[in-house]
mmCIF file with all atom_site columns, C-alpha atoms in Angstrom:
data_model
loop_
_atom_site.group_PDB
_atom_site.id
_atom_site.type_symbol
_atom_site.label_atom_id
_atom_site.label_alt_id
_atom_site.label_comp_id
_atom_site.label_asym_id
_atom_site.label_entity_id
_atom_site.label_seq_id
_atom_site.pdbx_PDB_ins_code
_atom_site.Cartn_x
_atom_site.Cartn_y
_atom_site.Cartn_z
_atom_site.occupancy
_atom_site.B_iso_or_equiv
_atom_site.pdbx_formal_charge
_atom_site.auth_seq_id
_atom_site.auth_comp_id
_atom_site.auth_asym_id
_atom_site.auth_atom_id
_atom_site.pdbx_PDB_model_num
ATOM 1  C CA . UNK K 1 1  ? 16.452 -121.762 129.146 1.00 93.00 ? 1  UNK K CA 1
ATOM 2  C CA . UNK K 1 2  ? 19.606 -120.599 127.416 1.00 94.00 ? 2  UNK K CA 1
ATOM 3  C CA . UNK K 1 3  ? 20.762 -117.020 126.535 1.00 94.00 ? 3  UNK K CA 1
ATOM 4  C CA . UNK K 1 4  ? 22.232 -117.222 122.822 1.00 91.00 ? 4  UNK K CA 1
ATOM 5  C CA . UNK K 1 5  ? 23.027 -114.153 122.284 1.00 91.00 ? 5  UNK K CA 1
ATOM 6  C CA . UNK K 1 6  ? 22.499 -110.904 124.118 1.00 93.00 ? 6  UNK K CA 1
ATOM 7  C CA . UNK K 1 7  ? 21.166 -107.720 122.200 1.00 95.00 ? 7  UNK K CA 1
ATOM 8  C CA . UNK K 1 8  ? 20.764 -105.083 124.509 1.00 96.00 ? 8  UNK K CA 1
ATOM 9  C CA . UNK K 1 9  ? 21.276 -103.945 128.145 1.00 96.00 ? 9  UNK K CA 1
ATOM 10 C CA . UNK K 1 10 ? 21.448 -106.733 131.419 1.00 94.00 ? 10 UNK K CA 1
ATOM 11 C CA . UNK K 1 11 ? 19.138 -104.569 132.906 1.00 96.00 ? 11 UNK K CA 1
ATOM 12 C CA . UNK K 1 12 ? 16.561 -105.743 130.584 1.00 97.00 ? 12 UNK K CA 1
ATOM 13 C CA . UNK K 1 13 ? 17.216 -109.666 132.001 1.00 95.00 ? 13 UNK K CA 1
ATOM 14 C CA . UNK K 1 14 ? 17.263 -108.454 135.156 1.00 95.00 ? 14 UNK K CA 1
ATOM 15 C CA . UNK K 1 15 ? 13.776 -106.588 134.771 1.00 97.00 ? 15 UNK K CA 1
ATOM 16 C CA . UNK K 1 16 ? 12.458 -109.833 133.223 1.00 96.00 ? 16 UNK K CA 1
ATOM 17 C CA . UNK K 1 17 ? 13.919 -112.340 136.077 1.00 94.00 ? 17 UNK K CA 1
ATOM 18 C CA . UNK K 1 18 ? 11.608 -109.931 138.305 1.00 96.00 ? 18 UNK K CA 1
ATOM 19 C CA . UNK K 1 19 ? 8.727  -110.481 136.504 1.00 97.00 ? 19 UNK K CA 1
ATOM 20 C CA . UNK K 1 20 ? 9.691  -114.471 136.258 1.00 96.00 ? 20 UNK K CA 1
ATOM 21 C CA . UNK K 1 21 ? 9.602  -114.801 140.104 1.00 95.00 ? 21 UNK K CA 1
ATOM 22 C CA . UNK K 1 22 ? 6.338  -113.313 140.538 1.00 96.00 ? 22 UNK K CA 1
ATOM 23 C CA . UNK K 1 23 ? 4.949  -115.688 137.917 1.00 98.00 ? 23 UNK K CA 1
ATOM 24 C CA . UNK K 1 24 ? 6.507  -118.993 137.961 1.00 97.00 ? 24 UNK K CA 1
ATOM 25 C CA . UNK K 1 25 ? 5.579  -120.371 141.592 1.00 97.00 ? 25 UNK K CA 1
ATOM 26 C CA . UNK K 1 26 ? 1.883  -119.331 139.971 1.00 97.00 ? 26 UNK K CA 1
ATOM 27 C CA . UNK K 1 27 ? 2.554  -122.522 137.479 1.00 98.00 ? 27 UNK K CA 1
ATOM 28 C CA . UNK K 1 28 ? 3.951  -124.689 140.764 1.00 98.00 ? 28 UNK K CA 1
ATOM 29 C CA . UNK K 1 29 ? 7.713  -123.714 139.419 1.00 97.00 ? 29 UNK K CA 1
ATOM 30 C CA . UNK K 1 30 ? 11.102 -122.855 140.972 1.00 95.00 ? 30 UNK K CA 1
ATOM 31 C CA . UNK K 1 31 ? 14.437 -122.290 139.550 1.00 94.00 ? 31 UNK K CA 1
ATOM 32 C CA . UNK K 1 32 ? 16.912 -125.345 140.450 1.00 95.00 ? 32 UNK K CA 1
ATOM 33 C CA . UNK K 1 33 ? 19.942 -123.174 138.977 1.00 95.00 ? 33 UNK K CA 1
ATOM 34 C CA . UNK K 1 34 ? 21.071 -120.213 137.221 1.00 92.00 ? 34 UNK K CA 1
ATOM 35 C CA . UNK K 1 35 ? 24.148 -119.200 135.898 1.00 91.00 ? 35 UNK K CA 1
ATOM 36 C CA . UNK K 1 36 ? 26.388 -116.817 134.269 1.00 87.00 ? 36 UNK K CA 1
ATOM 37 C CA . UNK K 1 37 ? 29.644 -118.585 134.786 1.00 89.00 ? 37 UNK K CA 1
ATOM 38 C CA . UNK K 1 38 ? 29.432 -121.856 132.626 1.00 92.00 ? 38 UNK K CA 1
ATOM 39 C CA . UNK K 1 39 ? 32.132 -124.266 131.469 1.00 92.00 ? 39 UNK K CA 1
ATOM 40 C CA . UNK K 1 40 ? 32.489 -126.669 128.327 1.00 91.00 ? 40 UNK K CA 1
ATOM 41 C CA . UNK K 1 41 ? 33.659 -129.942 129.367 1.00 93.00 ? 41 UNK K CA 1
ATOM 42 C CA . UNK K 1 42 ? 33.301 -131.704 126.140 1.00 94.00 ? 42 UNK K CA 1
ATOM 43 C CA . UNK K 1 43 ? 32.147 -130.713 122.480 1.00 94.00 ? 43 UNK K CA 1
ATOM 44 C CA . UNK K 1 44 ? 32.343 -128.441 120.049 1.00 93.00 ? 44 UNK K CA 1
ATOM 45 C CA . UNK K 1 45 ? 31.068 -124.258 120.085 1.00 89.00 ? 45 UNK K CA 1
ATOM 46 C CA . UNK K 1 46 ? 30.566 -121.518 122.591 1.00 88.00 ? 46 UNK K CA 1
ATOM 47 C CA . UNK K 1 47 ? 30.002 -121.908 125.819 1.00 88.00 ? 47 UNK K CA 1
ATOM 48 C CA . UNK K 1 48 ? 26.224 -121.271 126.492 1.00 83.00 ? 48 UNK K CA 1
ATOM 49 C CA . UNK K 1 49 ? 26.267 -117.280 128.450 1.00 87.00 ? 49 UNK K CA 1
ATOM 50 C CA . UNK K 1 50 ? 23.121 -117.647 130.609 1.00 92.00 ? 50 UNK K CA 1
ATOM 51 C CA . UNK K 1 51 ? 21.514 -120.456 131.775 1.00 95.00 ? 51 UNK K CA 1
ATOM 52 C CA . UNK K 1 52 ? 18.468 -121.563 133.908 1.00 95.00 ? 52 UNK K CA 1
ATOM 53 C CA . UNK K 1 53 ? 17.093 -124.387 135.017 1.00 95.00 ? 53 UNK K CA 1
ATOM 54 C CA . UNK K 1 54 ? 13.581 -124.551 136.128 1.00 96.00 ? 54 UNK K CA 1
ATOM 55 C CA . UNK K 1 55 ? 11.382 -127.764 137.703 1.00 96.00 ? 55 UNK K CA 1
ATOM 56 C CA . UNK K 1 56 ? 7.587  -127.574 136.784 1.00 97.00 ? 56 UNK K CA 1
ATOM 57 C CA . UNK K 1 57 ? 5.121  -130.165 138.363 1.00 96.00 ? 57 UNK K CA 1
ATOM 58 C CA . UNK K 1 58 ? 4.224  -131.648 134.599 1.00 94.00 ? 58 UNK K CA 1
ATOM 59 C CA . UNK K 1 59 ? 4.767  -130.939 131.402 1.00 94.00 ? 59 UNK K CA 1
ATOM 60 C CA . UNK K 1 60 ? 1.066  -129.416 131.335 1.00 96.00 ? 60 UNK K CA 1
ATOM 61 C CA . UNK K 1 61 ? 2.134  -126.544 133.800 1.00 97.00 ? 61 UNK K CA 1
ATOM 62 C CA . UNK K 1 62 ? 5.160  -125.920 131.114 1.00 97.00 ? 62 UNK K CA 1
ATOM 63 C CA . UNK K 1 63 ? 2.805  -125.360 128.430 1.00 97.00 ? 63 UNK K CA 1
ATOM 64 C CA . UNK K 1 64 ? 0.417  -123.719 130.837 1.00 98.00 ? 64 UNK K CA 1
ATOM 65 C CA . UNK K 1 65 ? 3.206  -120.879 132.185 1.00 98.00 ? 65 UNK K CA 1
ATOM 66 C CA . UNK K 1 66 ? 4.365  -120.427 128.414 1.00 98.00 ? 66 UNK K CA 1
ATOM 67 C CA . UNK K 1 67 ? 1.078  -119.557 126.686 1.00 98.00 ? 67 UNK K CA 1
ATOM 68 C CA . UNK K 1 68 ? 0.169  -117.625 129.306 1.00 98.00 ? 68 UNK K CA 1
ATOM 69 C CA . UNK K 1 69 ? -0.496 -113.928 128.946 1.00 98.00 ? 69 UNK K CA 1
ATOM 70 C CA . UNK K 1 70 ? 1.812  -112.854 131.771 1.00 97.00 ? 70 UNK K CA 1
ATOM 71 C CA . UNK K 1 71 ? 4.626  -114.794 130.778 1.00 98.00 ? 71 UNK K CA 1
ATOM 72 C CA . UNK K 1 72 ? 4.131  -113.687 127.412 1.00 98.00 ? 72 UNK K CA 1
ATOM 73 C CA . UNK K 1 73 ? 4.127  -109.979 127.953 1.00 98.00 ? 73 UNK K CA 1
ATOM 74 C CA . UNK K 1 74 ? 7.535  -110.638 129.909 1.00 98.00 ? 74 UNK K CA 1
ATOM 75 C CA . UNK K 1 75 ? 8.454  -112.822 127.651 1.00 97.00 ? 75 UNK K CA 1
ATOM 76 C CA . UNK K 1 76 ? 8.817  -109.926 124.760 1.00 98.00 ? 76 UNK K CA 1
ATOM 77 C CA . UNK K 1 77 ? 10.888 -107.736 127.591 1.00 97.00 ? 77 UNK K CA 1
ATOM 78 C CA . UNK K 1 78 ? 13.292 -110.793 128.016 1.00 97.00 ? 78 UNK K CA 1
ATOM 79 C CA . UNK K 1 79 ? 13.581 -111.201 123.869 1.00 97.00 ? 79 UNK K CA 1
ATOM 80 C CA . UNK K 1 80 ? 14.095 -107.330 123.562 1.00 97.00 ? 80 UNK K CA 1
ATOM 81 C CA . UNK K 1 81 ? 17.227 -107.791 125.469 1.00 97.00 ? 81 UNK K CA 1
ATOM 82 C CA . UNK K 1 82 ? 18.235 -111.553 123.899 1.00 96.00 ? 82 UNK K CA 1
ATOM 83 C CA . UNK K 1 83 ? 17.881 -114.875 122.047 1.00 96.00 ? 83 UNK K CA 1
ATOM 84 C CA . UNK K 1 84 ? 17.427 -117.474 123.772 1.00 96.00 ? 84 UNK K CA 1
ATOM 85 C CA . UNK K 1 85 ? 16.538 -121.214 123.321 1.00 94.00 ? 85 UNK K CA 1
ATOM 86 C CA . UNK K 1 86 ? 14.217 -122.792 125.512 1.00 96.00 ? 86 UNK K CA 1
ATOM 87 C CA . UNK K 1 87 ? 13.631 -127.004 125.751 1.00 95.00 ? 87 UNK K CA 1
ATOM 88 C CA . UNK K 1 88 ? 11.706 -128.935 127.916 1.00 95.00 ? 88 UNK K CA 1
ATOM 89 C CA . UNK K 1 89 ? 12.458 -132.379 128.663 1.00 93.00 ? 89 UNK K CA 1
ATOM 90 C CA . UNK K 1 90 ? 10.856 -134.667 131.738 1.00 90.00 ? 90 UNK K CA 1
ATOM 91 C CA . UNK K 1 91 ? 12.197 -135.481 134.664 1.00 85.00 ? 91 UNK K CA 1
ATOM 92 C CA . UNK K 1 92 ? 12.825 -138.848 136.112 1.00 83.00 ? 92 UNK K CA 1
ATOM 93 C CA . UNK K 1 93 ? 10.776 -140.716 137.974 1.00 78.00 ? 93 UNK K CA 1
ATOM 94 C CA . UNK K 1 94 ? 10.188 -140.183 142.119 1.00 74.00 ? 94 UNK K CA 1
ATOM 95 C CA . UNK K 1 95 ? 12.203 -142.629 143.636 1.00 67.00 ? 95 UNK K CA 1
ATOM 96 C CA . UNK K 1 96 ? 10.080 -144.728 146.079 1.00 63.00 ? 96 UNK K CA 1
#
């Protein structure tokens, strides 16, 4: 997830990041890192404000924690206060 722009108050991120850790573990997800203090080592444009990183068991329990009602009542908090981009991609492969 990436912060594009913010519109209003922090206090309306920091509302939604409560709601977020009440519902992701619900969808088998944690956060593997957020930040506020990013860099640009190579390329062109802004340097992305907000960032989060979160590992879901499958790309089902993505879809399942986006669609669902919870996350998108606190979803609308979160875009009240922002624009964001949000991309999933897979992970690699459990190393045996």
């Amino acid at each position: 997830m990436e912060r594009l722009e913010t519109t209003g108050p922090e206090s309306i991120q920091q509302e939604y990041a409560k709601l977020a850790r009440d519902i992701l573990p619900k969808y088998g997800a944690h956060y593997l890192a957020r930040s506020q203090r990013n860099t640009l080592l190579e390329g062109a444009g802004p340097v992305p404000c907000c960032m989060a990183i979160l590992q879901f068991p499958s790309q089902e329990a993505v879809r399942r924690w986006y669609e669902s009602p919870e996350n998108q009542s606190a979803a609308k908090i979160r875009q009240s206060g922002g624009k964001f981009r949000l991309v999933t991609i897979e992970g690699l492969a459990e190393q045996q």
